[in-house]
Amino acid sequence: GEDVEQSLFLSVREGDSSVINCTYTDSSSTYLYWYKQEPGAGLQLLTYIFSNMDMKQDQRLTVLLNKKDKHLSLRIADTQTGDSAIYFCAVDYEKLTFGTGTRLTIIP
Amino acid sequence: ETGVTQSPTHLIKTRGQQVTLRCSSQSGHNTVSWYQQALGQGPQFIFQYYREEENGRGNFPPRFSGLQFPNYSSELNVNALELDDSALYLCASSLETGGVKDTQYFGPGTRLTVL
């Protein structure tokens, strides 16, 4: 089945850019997503990219997709304290498969 | 447009009991998916309902069952609860049209604790 991998932790200084990485195994995925989860809350859809795209930009968020390497990344520009959360990569083939999540910590 | 809602917010049960969790879809959505998120893990797909029928299932035993109603709301039922069933249960709704599935939007979840 599909396997999605993420690093568990990332610490970034306030105002810097954060880059969260994700690798996946199934190249048949049509959509790839980034979700944000704050403590005790559900999942908030941040952005997504269709598999025939290389890049998508949405305000402070930039998604890069390298299909050859099966690598997806999320860049958050000008990281703020409100960006502290767990970020999940998810790939959609017949069902959504999530990574284990990356906990982003902002250093003041 | 109302978002996805779930009830209850929190629930405490004991081993062997049964539980029912509820989900109301976002307005206009016809598909509901349920996920289990154990502490420190990503969500795991349980099953999906489309037009009141199960439309895909993850690696969960038959004691996990569900229903979807004509108004597209849904229930997740878990029988014979085990300690490992303690988790956050997330419901997501989406619109499927002509076999094409749109983005899933998640509710806030129900936190189930099994003692």
Short mmCIF file of C-alpha atoms in Angstrom, two decimals:
data_model
loop_
_atom_site.label_atom_id
_atom_site.label_comp_id
_atom_site.label_asym_id
_atom_site.label_seq_id
_atom_site.Cartn_x
_atom_site.Cartn_y
_atom_site.Cartn_z
CA GLY A 1 0.00 0.00 0.00
CA GLU A 2 0.88 3.66 -0.05
CA ASP A 3 3.56 4.87 2.36
CA VAL A 4 4.05 8.55 3.23
CA GLU A 5 7.07 9.71 5.23
CA GLN A 6 7.77 13.00 7.00
CA SER A 7 10.38 14.14 9.47
CA LEU A 8 8.88 14.50 12.95
CA PHE A 9 10.19 17.88 14.08
CA LEU A 10 11.22 21.24 12.63
CA SER A 11 12.26 24.39 14.53
CA VAL A 12 12.42 27.73 12.76
CA ARG A 13 13.09 31.30 13.89
CA GLU A 14 10.20 33.72 13.61
CA GLY A 15 10.39 35.56 10.29
CA ASP A 16 12.43 32.85 8.55
CA SER A 17 11.06 30.41 5.97
CA SER A 18 9.97 26.92 7.00
CA VAL A 19 10.34 23.99 4.63
CA ILE A 20 8.48 20.79 5.46
CA ASN A 21 9.28 17.73 3.38
CA CYS A 22 7.35 14.60 2.49
CA THR A 23 8.11 11.51 0.41
CA TYR A 24 5.60 8.99 -0.87
CA THR A 25 5.65 5.68 -2.70
CA ASP A 26 2.57 5.51 -4.96
CA SER A 27 3.06 7.45 -8.18
CA SER A 28 -0.62 7.03 -9.08
CA SER A 29 -1.68 9.76 -6.66
CA THR A 30 -3.77 12.41 -8.36
CA TYR A 31 -3.88 15.05 -5.63
CA LEU A 32 -1.38 15.77 -2.88
CA TYR A 33 -2.40 17.79 0.14
CA TRP A 34 -1.04 19.70 3.08
CA TYR A 35 -3.14 19.86 6.23
CA LYS A 36 -2.47 21.78 9.46
CA GLN A 37 -3.50 20.52 12.90
CA GLU A 38 -3.37 22.72 15.99
CA PRO A 39 -3.46 21.17 19.48
CA GLY A 40 -6.76 19.45 20.22
CA ALA A 41 -8.23 20.40 16.86
CA GLY A 42 -9.19 18.73 13.61
CA LEU A 43 -7.38 19.07 10.30
CA GLN A 44 -7.38 22.33 8.38
CA LEU A 45 -6.78 22.10 4.64
CA LEU A 46 -3.92 24.47 3.77
CA THR A 47 -3.33 23.79 0.11
CA TYR A 48 -3.11 21.04 -2.46
CA ILE A 49 -1.43 20.36 -5.77
CA PHE A 50 -2.54 18.28 -8.72
CA SER A 51 -0.07 15.63 -9.81
CA ASN A 52 0.56 17.23 -13.22
CA MET A 53 1.86 20.43 -11.59
CA ASP A 54 5.38 21.18 -10.35
CA MET A 55 4.65 24.15 -8.17
CA LYS A 56 1.75 26.01 -6.62
CA GLN A 57 1.91 29.30 -4.73
CA ASP A 58 -0.80 30.56 -2.41
CA GLN A 59 0.13 33.72 -0.48
CA ARG A 60 2.85 32.66 2.03
CA LEU A 61 2.63 29.01 1.00
CA THR A 62 4.58 27.38 -1.82
CA VAL A 63 4.18 23.71 -2.70
CA LEU A 64 6.81 21.97 -4.79
CA LEU A 65 6.25 18.54 -6.32
CA ASN A 66 9.03 16.37 -7.74
CA LYS A 67 7.23 13.39 -9.26
CA LYS A 68 10.42 11.67 -10.34
CA ASP A 69 11.70 11.55 -6.76
CA LYS A 70 8.18 11.29 -5.27
CA HIS A 71 8.96 14.27 -3.08
CA LEU A 72 6.57 16.99 -1.93
CA SER A 73 7.49 20.07 0.06
CA LEU A 74 5.66 22.94 1.74
CA ARG A 75 7.44 26.26 2.18
CA ILE A 76 5.97 28.81 4.59
CA ALA A 77 7.44 32.27 4.06
CA ASP A 78 7.87 34.72 6.96
CA THR A 79 6.97 32.12 9.57
CA GLN A 80 4.87 33.48 12.45
CA THR A 81 4.06 32.14 15.92
CA GLY A 82 0.57 31.27 14.68
CA ASP A 83 2.15 28.79 12.28
CA SER A 84 3.09 26.53 15.22
CA ALA A 85 1.24 23.28 14.59
CA ILE A 86 1.59 19.78 13.17
CA TYR A 87 1.65 19.66 9.38
CA PHE A 88 0.46 16.55 7.55
CA CYS A 89 1.21 15.60 4.01
CA ALA A 90 -1.50 13.41 2.43
CA VAL A 91 -1.67 11.71 -0.94
CA ASP A 92 -4.88 10.70 -2.65
CA TYR A 93 -5.10 7.65 -4.82
CA GLU A 94 -8.20 5.68 -3.86
CA LYS A 95 -8.12 6.97 -0.30
CA LEU A 96 -6.25 9.66 1.58
CA THR A 97 -3.02 8.36 3.10
CA PHE A 98 -1.33 10.62 5.64
CA GLY A 99 2.21 10.95 6.84
CA THR A 100 3.00 10.93 10.56
CA GLY A 101 3.10 14.73 10.65
CA THR A 102 5.86 17.31 11.22
CA ARG A 103 5.66 19.37 14.40
CA LEU A 104 6.71 22.95 13.56
CA THR A 105 8.04 24.98 16.48
CA ILE A 106 8.69 28.71 16.11
CA ILE A 107 11.63 30.21 17.99
CA PRO A 108 10.98 33.87 18.97
CA GLU B 1 -22.20 27.38 4.21
CA THR B 2 -21.81 25.26 7.35
CA GLY B 3 -18.69 23.21 7.89
CA VAL B 4 -18.32 19.62 9.06
CA THR B 5 -19.53 19.07 12.60
CA GLN B 6 -19.02 16.09 14.90
CA SER B 7 -20.54 14.97 18.17
CA PRO B 8 -19.77 14.41 20.91
CA THR B 9 -16.53 16.32 21.42
CA HIS B 10 -15.21 13.92 24.04
CA LEU B 11 -16.32 10.49 25.20
CA ILE B 12 -15.12 8.05 27.84
CA LYS B 13 -16.05 4.38 27.61
CA THR B 14 -14.88 1.13 29.17
CA ARG B 15 -13.56 -1.97 27.44
CA GLY B 16 -16.25 -4.10 25.83
CA GLN B 17 -18.75 -1.27 25.49
CA GLN B 18 -20.15 0.05 22.22
CA VAL B 19 -19.95 3.63 20.95
CA THR B 20 -21.64 5.72 18.25
CA LEU B 21 -20.02 8.85 16.86
CA ARG B 22 -21.87 11.30 14.64
CA CYS B 23 -20.92 13.56 11.77
CA SER B 24 -22.79 16.18 9.77
CA SER B 25 -21.38 16.84 6.32
CA GLN B 26 -20.58 20.22 4.91
CA SER B 27 -23.51 21.61 2.95
CA GLY B 28 -23.61 20.22 -0.60
CA HIS B 29 -21.27 17.29 0.09
CA ASN B 30 -22.38 13.71 -0.61
CA THR B 31 -19.40 11.67 0.59
CA VAL B 32 -18.22 11.04 4.15
CA SER B 33 -14.95 9.45 5.23
CA TRP B 34 -13.91 8.42 8.73
CA TYR B 35 -10.38 8.37 10.09
CA GLN B 36 -8.77 7.22 13.34
CA GLN B 37 -5.89 9.30 14.65
CA ALA B 38 -3.97 7.70 17.51
CA LEU B 39 -1.82 9.94 19.68
CA GLY B 40 1.30 11.08 17.83
CA GLN B 41 0.22 9.48 14.55
CA GLY B 42 -1.29 10.60 11.30
CA PRO B 43 -4.95 9.82 10.57
CA GLN B 44 -5.69 6.29 9.33
CA PHE B 45 -8.54 5.70 6.87
CA ILE B 46 -11.38 3.61 8.33
CA PHE B 47 -14.01 3.74 5.56
CA GLN B 48 -15.93 5.99 3.22
CA TYR B 49 -19.63 6.30 2.45
CA TYR B 50 -21.12 7.56 -0.78
CA ARG B 51 -24.86 7.73 -1.37
CA GLU B 52 -25.52 5.68 1.76
CA GLU B 53 -23.25 2.78 0.77
CA GLU B 54 -19.75 1.86 1.93
CA ASN B 55 -17.35 2.88 -0.81
CA GLY B 56 -13.93 1.77 0.37
CA ARG B 57 -12.54 0.46 3.62
CA GLY B 58 -9.18 0.58 5.36
CA ASN B 59 -7.52 -2.07 7.49
CA PHE B 60 -10.02 -2.05 10.35
CA PRO B 61 -11.94 -5.04 11.78
CA PRO B 62 -15.70 -5.53 11.22
CA ARG B 63 -16.51 -4.23 14.70
CA PHE B 64 -15.98 -0.80 13.09
CA SER B 65 -19.14 -0.12 11.11
CA GLY B 66 -20.91 2.90 9.74
CA LEU B 67 -24.01 4.39 8.25
CA GLN B 68 -24.77 7.28 5.96
CA PHE B 69 -28.22 8.83 5.98
CA PRO B 70 -30.24 10.41 3.12
CA ASN B 71 -29.16 13.87 4.31
CA TYR B 72 -25.52 12.64 3.96
CA SER B 73 -24.84 12.77 7.69
CA SER B 74 -23.05 9.71 9.05
CA GLU B 75 -22.42 7.54 12.09
CA LEU B 76 -19.40 5.50 13.10
CA ASN B 77 -20.14 2.57 15.39
CA VAL B 78 -17.50 0.64 17.26
CA ASN B 79 -18.45 -2.55 19.12
CA ALA B 80 -16.52 -4.43 21.80
CA LEU B 81 -14.24 -1.47 22.52
CA GLU B 82 -10.56 -2.17 23.17
CA LEU B 83 -8.00 0.03 24.90
CA ASP B 84 -6.25 0.62 21.55
CA ASP B 85 -9.44 2.19 20.19
CA SER B 86 -8.60 5.30 22.24
CA ALA B 87 -7.99 7.98 19.62
CA LEU B 88 -9.28 11.08 17.90
CA TYR B 89 -11.93 10.09 15.34
CA LEU B 90 -12.15 12.45 12.42
CA CYS B 91 -14.90 12.76 9.89
CA ALA B 92 -14.33 14.38 6.50
CA SER B 93 -16.86 15.29 3.84
CA SER B 94 -16.39 15.86 0.15
CA LEU B 95 -18.32 16.06 -3.09
CA GLU B 96 -18.06 13.24 -5.60
CA THR B 97 -19.40 13.98 -9.05
CA GLY B 98 -19.24 11.57 -11.97
CA GLY B 99 -16.66 9.41 -10.22
CA VAL B 100 -14.40 12.39 -9.51
CA LYS B 101 -13.72 13.09 -5.85
CA ASP B 102 -13.20 16.62 -4.61
CA THR B 103 -11.12 17.77 -1.65
CA GLN B 104 -11.97 16.42 1.80
CA TYR B 105 -12.83 18.87 4.58
CA PHE B 106 -12.44 17.69 8.15
CA GLY B 107 -14.51 18.17 11.27
CA PRO B 108 -13.01 18.93 14.69
CA GLY B 109 -13.04 15.29 15.74
CA THR B 110 -14.34 13.23 18.66
CA ARG B 111 -11.79 12.27 21.32
CA LEU B 112 -12.60 8.73 22.51
CA THR B 113 -10.95 7.36 25.64
CA VAL B 114 -11.37 3.67 26.47
CA LEU B 115 -10.58 2.68 30.05
#
